[in-house]
Short mmCIF file of C-alpha atoms in Angstrom, two decimals:
data_model
loop_
_atom_site.label_atom_id
_atom_site.label_comp_id
_atom_site.label_asym_id
_atom_site.label_seq_id
_atom_site.Cartn_x
_atom_site.Cartn_y
_atom_site.Cartn_z
CA THR A 85 11.62 8.32 -18.19
CA PHE A 86 9.57 7.63 -15.15
CA PRO A 87 8.83 3.84 -14.84
CA GLU A 88 5.48 2.49 -13.37
CA GLU A 89 6.39 0.93 -9.94
CA ALA A 90 5.54 -1.98 -8.23
CA VAL A 91 2.75 -2.08 -5.47
CA ASP A 92 3.33 -3.13 -2.23
CA PHE A 93 0.23 -5.25 -1.08
CA ASP A 94 -0.44 -6.33 2.20
CA PHE A 95 1.29 -3.98 4.29
CA PHE A 96 -1.03 -3.46 7.22
CA GLU A 97 -2.81 -5.79 9.56
CA PHE A 98 -6.34 -4.72 9.14
CA PRO A 99 -8.56 -5.41 11.68
CA HIS A 100 -11.02 -7.78 9.62
CA GLY A 101 -8.09 -9.50 8.23
CA GLN A 102 -8.10 -10.67 4.22
CA MET A 103 -11.35 -11.16 2.75
CA THR A 104 -11.54 -13.70 0.46
CA PRO A 105 -11.94 -12.91 -3.27
CA THR A 106 -15.57 -14.90 -3.17
CA HIS A 107 -16.72 -13.12 -0.37
CA GLU A 108 -19.87 -10.83 -0.83
CA THR A 109 -20.38 -7.82 1.00
CA ILE A 110 -23.63 -7.05 3.03
CA VAL A 111 -24.68 -4.11 4.75
CA GLU A 112 -28.05 -4.44 6.27
CA VAL A 113 -29.73 -1.02 6.45
CA GLU A 114 -33.32 0.41 6.62
CA GLU A 115 -34.81 1.21 3.63
CA CYS A 116 -34.79 4.89 4.19
CA ASP A 117 -31.04 4.96 4.94
CA LYS A 118 -30.33 3.19 1.56
CA TYR A 119 -29.31 6.37 -0.30
CA LEU A 120 -26.72 7.43 2.62
CA LEU A 121 -25.20 4.10 2.19
CA SER A 122 -25.11 4.45 -1.74
CA HIS A 123 -23.63 8.07 -1.71
CA PHE A 124 -20.92 6.49 1.01
CA LEU A 125 -20.00 4.08 -1.65
CA ASP A 126 -19.94 6.10 -4.21
CA LYS A 127 -18.83 9.44 -3.76
CA VAL A 128 -17.00 9.55 0.27
CA ILE A 129 -14.97 6.49 0.31
CA LYS A 130 -12.91 7.74 -2.56
CA LEU A 131 -11.83 10.64 -0.39
CA ILE A 132 -10.92 9.10 2.67
CA PHE A 133 -7.24 7.58 2.25
CA PRO A 134 -6.55 8.42 -1.31
CA ILE A 135 -2.57 7.68 -0.49
CA LEU A 136 -3.38 4.35 0.90
CA ASP A 137 -5.22 3.70 -2.37
CA ALA A 138 -2.72 5.12 -4.57
CA ASN A 139 -0.11 2.22 -2.78
CA GLN A 140 -2.83 -0.49 -2.82
CA HIS A 141 -4.93 -0.42 -5.22
CA GLY A 142 -8.65 -0.16 -3.88
CA SER A 143 -7.45 -0.86 -0.29
CA THR A 144 -9.81 1.57 1.46
CA ARG A 145 -13.12 -0.02 0.07
CA SER A 146 -11.82 -4.01 0.20
CA ASP A 147 -9.86 -4.31 3.37
CA VAL A 148 -10.99 -1.31 5.10
CA VAL A 149 -14.13 -0.14 5.00
CA LEU A 150 -16.45 -2.91 3.48
CA PRO A 151 -15.89 -5.82 6.26
CA ALA A 152 -16.12 -2.82 8.66
CA LEU A 153 -19.97 -2.05 7.50
CA GLU A 154 -20.70 -5.27 7.60
CA SER A 155 -20.02 -6.25 11.21
CA ASN A 156 -19.52 -3.06 13.09
CA LYS A 157 -22.87 -1.45 13.53
CA PRO A 158 -21.28 2.10 15.34
CA TYR A 159 -19.12 2.25 12.40
CA LEU A 160 -21.95 1.87 10.18
CA HIS A 161 -23.69 4.86 11.71
CA CYS A 162 -20.71 6.72 11.61
CA CYS A 163 -20.37 6.35 7.84
CA LEU A 164 -24.26 7.02 7.40
CA SER A 165 -23.67 10.28 8.96
CA VAL A 166 -20.81 11.35 7.34
CA ALA A 167 -22.41 10.22 3.69
CA ALA A 168 -25.12 12.73 4.65
CA THR A 169 -22.69 15.54 5.98
CA HIS A 170 -21.08 15.29 2.24
CA MET A 171 -24.37 15.27 0.78
CA LYS A 172 -25.28 18.64 2.60
CA ALA A 173 -21.86 20.23 1.85
CA THR A 174 -21.82 19.07 -1.76
CA GLU A 175 -25.45 19.02 -3.08
CA GLY A 176 -26.73 21.65 -1.40
CA LEU A 177 -29.20 20.15 0.50
CA VAL A 178 -31.06 22.16 3.33
CA GLY A 179 -33.93 21.12 5.28
CA GLU A 180 -35.06 19.05 8.57
CA GLN A 181 -34.56 15.73 6.50
CA ILE A 182 -30.75 15.82 5.99
CA ASP A 183 -29.88 17.51 9.30
CA ASN A 184 -32.00 14.95 11.14
CA ASP A 185 -29.93 12.20 9.52
CA ILE A 186 -27.01 13.63 10.37
CA VAL A 187 -27.73 13.84 14.06
CA ARG A 188 -29.66 10.52 13.82
CA HIS A 189 -26.89 8.47 12.82
CA ARG A 190 -24.31 10.53 14.90
CA TYR A 191 -26.11 9.99 18.20
CA SER A 192 -26.50 6.29 17.27
CA ALA A 193 -23.14 5.74 16.78
CA ILE A 194 -22.14 7.81 19.75
CA SER A 195 -24.74 5.65 21.65
CA GLU A 196 -23.16 2.24 20.62
CA LEU A 197 -20.07 3.06 21.18
CA CYS A 198 -21.09 4.48 25.08
CA GLU A 199 -22.82 0.97 25.46
CA ALA A 200 -19.77 -0.98 24.04
CA LEU A 201 -17.56 0.46 26.30
CA GLY A 202 -19.38 0.42 29.37
CA GLN A 203 -19.65 -3.45 28.69
CA ASP A 204 -15.98 -3.36 28.27
CA VAL A 205 -16.30 -5.61 24.84
CA ASN A 206 -15.26 -5.65 21.34
CA HIS A 207 -12.10 -3.09 21.79
CA SER A 208 -10.82 -3.66 18.35
CA GLN A 209 -14.35 -2.83 16.78
CA ILE A 210 -15.10 0.39 19.31
CA LEU A 211 -11.50 1.71 18.23
CA GLU A 212 -12.45 1.36 14.52
CA ALA A 213 -15.83 2.95 14.86
CA THR A 214 -14.09 6.08 17.30
CA LEU A 215 -11.05 6.40 14.87
CA GLY A 216 -13.59 6.54 12.02
CA MET A 217 -15.92 9.30 14.07
CA ILE A 218 -12.44 11.37 14.22
CA PHE A 219 -10.95 10.72 10.89
CA PHE A 220 -13.89 10.27 8.42
CA GLN A 221 -14.92 14.58 9.63
CA CYS A 222 -11.49 15.49 7.83
CA SER A 223 -12.90 14.76 4.57
CA VAL A 224 -16.37 15.94 4.62
CA GLY A 225 -18.60 18.90 6.29
CA ARG A 226 -18.15 22.78 5.60
CA PRO A 227 -16.15 25.13 8.34
CA ASP A 228 -19.42 26.58 8.99
CA ASP A 229 -21.18 23.21 10.26
CA ALA A 230 -23.21 24.09 13.38
CA LEU A 231 -25.02 20.67 13.85
CA PRO A 232 -24.35 19.18 17.19
CA ASP A 233 -21.00 17.12 17.62
CA ILE A 234 -18.59 15.77 19.99
CA PRO A 235 -15.16 17.28 19.51
CA TRP A 236 -12.53 15.17 17.88
CA HIS A 237 -10.05 15.16 20.86
CA GLN A 238 -13.04 13.96 23.11
CA HIS A 239 -13.43 10.81 21.04
CA PHE A 240 -9.76 10.77 20.93
CA GLN A 241 -9.51 10.41 24.80
CA ALA A 242 -11.42 7.22 24.59
CA ALA A 243 -9.55 5.93 21.48
CA THR A 244 -6.14 5.95 23.75
CA SER A 245 -7.98 4.41 26.68
CA LEU A 246 -8.70 1.42 23.69
CA ILE A 247 -5.35 1.56 22.11
CA HIS A 248 -3.91 0.92 25.85
CA LYS A 249 -6.07 -2.33 26.58
CA LEU A 250 -5.12 -3.20 23.40
CA GLU A 251 -1.48 -2.88 24.22
CA LEU A 252 -1.02 -1.50 20.62
CA PRO A 253 1.93 0.71 21.27
CA LYS A 254 3.82 -1.92 22.98
CA THR A 255 3.10 -4.46 19.80
CA VAL A 256 3.98 -1.94 17.31
CA VAL A 257 7.44 -1.06 19.00
CA GLU A 258 8.09 -5.13 19.16
CA LEU A 259 6.93 -5.28 15.71
CA SER A 260 9.50 -3.01 14.47
CA ALA A 261 12.37 -4.34 16.68
CA SER A 262 11.65 -7.76 14.96
CA GLY A 263 11.79 -6.58 11.49
CA VAL A 264 8.47 -7.39 10.76
CA PHE A 265 6.58 -4.35 9.55
CA HIS A 266 3.02 -5.28 9.28
CA PRO A 267 1.54 -2.85 11.85
CA SER A 268 -1.98 -2.30 13.07
CA PHE A 269 -3.87 -0.02 11.01
CA ASN A 270 -5.81 1.27 13.76
CA MET A 271 -2.80 2.34 15.56
CA THR A 272 -1.28 4.02 12.29
CA LEU A 273 -4.40 5.70 11.93
CA ALA A 274 -4.35 6.49 15.77
CA SER A 275 -0.94 7.98 15.32
CA TRP A 276 -1.64 10.13 12.71
CA ILE A 277 -4.60 11.84 14.33
CA ASP A 278 -2.31 11.79 17.60
CA ILE A 279 0.89 13.84 16.27
CA LEU A 280 -0.80 16.53 14.06
CA GLY A 281 -3.74 17.06 16.43
CA ALA A 282 -1.04 17.41 18.93
CA THR A 283 0.13 20.73 17.19
CA ILE A 284 -3.16 22.64 16.81
CA MET A 285 -3.95 21.22 20.48
CA GLY A 286 -1.09 22.80 21.84
CA ARG A 287 0.03 19.46 23.76
CA ALA A 288 2.05 16.68 23.51
CA PRO A 289 1.46 13.63 21.44
CA THR A 290 -0.52 10.96 23.40
CA PHE A 291 2.04 8.49 22.55
CA ALA A 292 4.97 10.76 22.17
CA ASP A 293 7.05 8.39 23.98
CA THR A 294 6.45 5.32 21.37
CA TYR A 295 7.18 7.76 18.30
CA ARG A 296 10.70 8.58 20.48
CA GLU A 297 11.32 4.70 20.93
CA LEU A 298 10.68 3.79 17.44
CA ASN A 299 12.53 7.10 15.86
CA LEU A 300 15.59 5.84 17.84
CA ASN A 301 15.36 2.23 16.60
CA ARG A 302 14.32 3.62 12.85
CA GLY A 303 11.29 1.92 13.34
CA SER A 304 8.07 2.07 10.88
CA ALA A 305 4.11 2.85 12.49
CA GLY A 306 3.19 2.64 8.63
CA LEU A 307 2.50 6.20 8.51
CA GLY A 308 4.12 6.35 5.11
CA GLU A 309 1.94 3.75 3.34
CA LEU A 310 -1.28 5.00 4.84
CA MET A 311 -0.78 9.16 4.31
CA GLY A 312 2.52 9.05 2.41
CA CYS A 313 4.89 11.35 4.82
CA ASP A 314 7.89 8.78 5.94
CA ASP A 315 7.57 7.63 9.87
CA GLN A 316 10.89 9.50 10.73
CA ILE A 317 9.85 13.13 10.05
CA MET A 318 6.25 12.10 11.89
CA PHE A 319 8.15 11.26 14.75
CA LEU A 320 10.43 14.54 14.40
CA ILE A 321 7.08 16.93 14.14
CA SER A 322 6.02 15.07 17.71
CA GLU A 323 9.43 16.13 19.38
CA ILE A 324 8.98 19.55 17.77
CA THR A 325 5.25 19.51 19.53
CA CYS A 326 7.00 18.40 22.80
CA LEU A 327 9.55 21.20 22.44
CA ASP A 328 6.64 23.52 21.65
CA LEU A 329 4.68 22.62 24.68
CA GLN A 330 8.04 22.88 26.99
CA LYS A 331 8.56 26.64 25.26
CA SER A 332 4.96 27.43 26.67
CA GLU A 333 5.89 26.06 29.78
CA GLY A 334 8.50 28.51 30.59
CA LEU A 335 11.79 26.75 28.84
CA ASP A 336 14.75 29.08 28.98
CA ASP A 337 15.57 30.62 25.75
CA VAL A 338 19.73 28.85 25.60
CA MET A 339 17.85 25.38 25.99
CA LEU A 340 15.50 26.06 23.61
CA CYS A 341 17.74 27.19 20.76
CA LYS A 342 19.70 23.99 21.81
CA TYR A 343 16.83 21.79 21.05
CA VAL A 344 16.21 23.50 17.84
CA GLU A 345 19.40 22.95 16.49
CA ILE A 346 19.27 19.28 17.48
CA LEU A 347 16.09 18.42 15.72
CA ALA A 348 17.05 20.75 12.79
CA ALA A 349 19.82 18.76 12.28
CA GLU A 350 17.91 15.74 12.56
CA ILE A 351 15.55 16.91 10.23
CA GLY A 352 18.50 17.72 7.86
CA GLN A 353 20.03 13.73 8.35
CA THR A 354 16.56 12.90 6.36
CA GLU A 355 17.54 14.72 3.09
CA GLY A 356 17.54 12.52 0.15
CA MET A 357 15.98 9.56 1.64
CA GLY A 358 13.66 8.20 -0.72
CA GLY A 359 15.31 10.11 -3.76
CA ALA A 360 14.90 13.41 -4.95
CA VAL A 361 11.68 15.26 -5.63
CA SER A 362 10.57 14.92 -8.98
CA SER A 363 7.60 13.80 -11.20
CA CYS A 364 4.78 11.25 -10.06
CA ILE A 365 3.67 10.62 -13.05
CA SER A 366 4.75 8.07 -15.28
CA THR A 367 5.26 8.05 -19.39
CA THR A 368 2.02 6.28 -19.57
CA GLY A 369 0.16 8.71 -17.14
CA ALA A 370 0.04 6.20 -14.45
CA LEU A 371 0.92 7.49 -10.92
CA ARG A 372 4.09 6.33 -9.55
CA PRO A 373 2.99 5.92 -5.70
CA LYS A 374 6.71 5.77 -4.48
CA GLN A 375 7.74 8.51 -5.97
CA LEU A 376 4.47 10.51 -4.35
CA ARG A 377 5.69 9.62 -1.07
CA THR A 378 8.86 10.95 -1.59
CA ASN A 379 7.09 14.49 -2.78
CA VAL A 380 4.30 14.08 0.02
CA THR A 381 7.44 13.92 2.68
CA ALA A 382 9.48 16.53 0.98
CA ILE A 383 6.67 18.71 1.83
CA PHE A 384 6.14 17.75 5.37
CA ARG A 385 9.78 17.86 5.86
CA VAL A 386 9.91 21.67 4.87
CA ALA A 387 6.52 22.63 6.81
CA ALA A 388 8.46 20.42 10.02
CA ARG A 389 11.51 22.92 9.53
CA ILE A 390 8.82 25.91 9.59
CA TYR A 391 7.37 24.74 12.38
CA LEU A 392 10.53 24.33 14.35
CA CYS A 393 11.72 28.16 13.27
CA THR A 394 8.62 29.61 14.60
CA LEU A 395 9.56 28.41 17.73
CA VAL A 396 13.16 30.40 17.62
CA PRO A 397 12.94 33.57 19.85
CA GLY A 398 12.14 36.31 17.89
CA TYR A 399 10.95 34.30 15.14
CA GLU A 400 10.18 36.65 12.31
CA PRO A 401 7.78 35.70 9.21
CA ASN A 402 10.03 38.08 6.80
CA SER A 403 13.59 36.84 7.51
CA PRO A 404 15.16 35.79 4.39
CA SER A 405 15.58 31.73 5.81
CA MET A 406 11.78 31.80 6.53
CA ARG A 407 10.90 33.14 3.07
CA HIS A 408 13.27 30.76 1.42
CA LEU A 409 11.55 27.64 2.97
CA VAL A 410 8.10 29.10 1.97
CA ALA A 411 9.48 29.51 -1.38
CA GLN A 412 10.82 25.65 -1.25
CA PHE A 413 7.61 24.72 0.00
CA CYS A 414 6.00 26.20 -3.24
CA ASP A 415 8.33 24.64 -5.54
CA PHE A 416 7.73 21.37 -4.12
CA MET A 417 3.63 21.59 -4.54
CA SER A 418 4.32 22.14 -8.28
CA PHE A 419 4.94 18.20 -8.12
CA ILE A 420 1.99 17.06 -5.94
CA PRO A 421 -1.01 16.14 -8.61
CA GLU A 422 -3.51 18.96 -8.32
CA GLY A 423 -7.25 19.29 -8.79
CA ALA A 424 -10.06 17.02 -7.42
CA GLU A 425 -8.47 14.04 -8.20
CA GLY A 426 -5.20 15.31 -6.71
CA PHE A 427 -3.77 14.86 -3.45
CA ASP A 428 -3.86 18.49 -2.30
CA ARG A 429 -6.70 17.31 0.60
CA SER A 430 -3.72 15.20 2.04
CA LEU A 431 -1.57 17.95 2.77
CA ALA A 432 -3.94 20.12 4.81
CA TRP A 433 -1.35 20.33 7.77
CA PRO A 434 1.51 21.35 5.82
CA LEU A 435 -0.48 23.60 3.79
CA LEU A 436 -1.56 25.42 7.12
CA ILE A 437 1.85 25.73 8.47
CA ALA A 438 3.34 27.26 5.91
CA GLY A 439 0.16 29.29 5.03
CA ALA A 440 0.64 30.90 8.26
CA SER A 441 3.88 31.77 8.10
CA ALA A 442 3.99 33.08 4.35
CA THR A 443 3.66 36.95 3.79
CA ALA A 444 1.96 38.72 1.02
CA ASP A 445 5.05 39.31 -0.73
CA THR A 446 5.82 35.57 -1.13
CA PRO A 447 4.60 32.97 -3.89
CA TYR A 448 2.75 30.92 -1.59
CA ARG A 449 -0.70 32.66 -1.56
CA ALA A 450 -0.83 32.97 -5.78
CA MET A 451 -0.11 29.10 -5.52
CA PHE A 452 -2.75 28.24 -2.88
CA SER A 453 -5.19 30.27 -4.47
CA ASP A 454 -4.54 28.47 -8.05
CA ARG A 455 -4.49 25.27 -6.42
CA CYS A 456 -8.11 25.96 -4.52
CA ALA A 457 -9.59 26.99 -7.85
CA LYS A 458 -8.59 23.82 -9.49
CA LEU A 459 -9.88 21.69 -6.67
CA GLY A 460 -13.18 23.48 -7.12
CA ASP A 461 -15.94 22.69 -4.92
CA ALA A 462 -13.99 20.25 -3.13
CA ALA A 463 -11.77 23.32 -1.69
CA ASP A 464 -14.69 24.20 0.66
CA PHE A 465 -15.28 21.40 2.96
CA GLY A 466 -13.45 18.76 5.28
CA SER A 467 -10.24 19.84 6.59
CA PHE A 468 -9.18 21.39 3.33
CA GLY A 469 -11.75 23.57 3.65
CA ARG A 470 -10.77 24.58 7.21
CA ILE A 471 -7.53 25.56 6.54
CA ARG A 472 -8.83 27.67 4.21
CA GLU A 473 -11.05 29.41 6.00
CA LEU A 474 -8.29 29.71 8.70
CA LEU A 475 -5.48 30.94 6.45
CA HIS A 476 -7.86 33.74 4.82
CA ASP A 477 -8.63 34.75 8.62
CA THR A 478 -5.04 34.50 9.13
CA TRP A 479 -3.96 36.94 6.21
#
């Protein structure tokens, strides 16, 4: 039997603090934009942080989005642009009006952010909106979107400057050292973008030194609570990315293999932490968030091993060890709830890493195809839609 689990509330330090139960949110938008706000609140908000909502029911809406919509103008424009992008992708809208709405709000958000950056004020609000400009795109839009936009890594350069001004890396290390785990929500989100973004860009994570220090001290940045993968695995992915960069810069094979061995052993030390992979649905049909986190972490752990193995000189996707890892990955995926209400869209990175090393005769491609079919139209947009295109091109 699988009992239901207690929920850990008030884990993060949210940018706007805790709203009082009697607080009534008032978001001011022009009449012509009300349909976009309604769409964002009804359809998009539940797509953004599904793991956070599993851990802290309704937290995305009440603690993250609504307070920001009310008080942060660039963030509001970002959300309206994202709503229009989602409507275009999911409802098959074509024509000038929807494209104009996307670009108009995208431009307004960027203009207001640039103005605020120039005035060097409201750093926390600017960071919140800048991270929204990056991360909310992960939930919407099709791979063939051609409307003008700023690449995410350019937004992240601005975010990095703000993070330093707010001294967030220093704060997260000090909090962890003191045993107080109330990380800044913005720093947690930035860390997630930084680590996984670096693997795609072929560079070291911007805050790699911070993650290394946290890992050495067994500290937390809140990544498990926000995204489902335990901090230690994310910090090790950061280390693998740094090694990937060193390899591209000419690290000799003997040293490379030594570092691969060390990191493989560190990944091995995380096995069994948090319990074994099993069903994350209770006997009453309720989701068990702690078990979901264990399962998501296990999937990221296997993907981290696969990524590490690709750095070994003479790496061969057909090797028995790689085929075993891909098969294990597929086994673990069977413990993740599937379909539109499931969590596949939270696993875009590990699905890409495992899929890129999955040969035609492994069970991966049939598993991925089956889960795409169960996702329906949702498999075509956001990060999931982009990795699906990438994998099809690779295969």
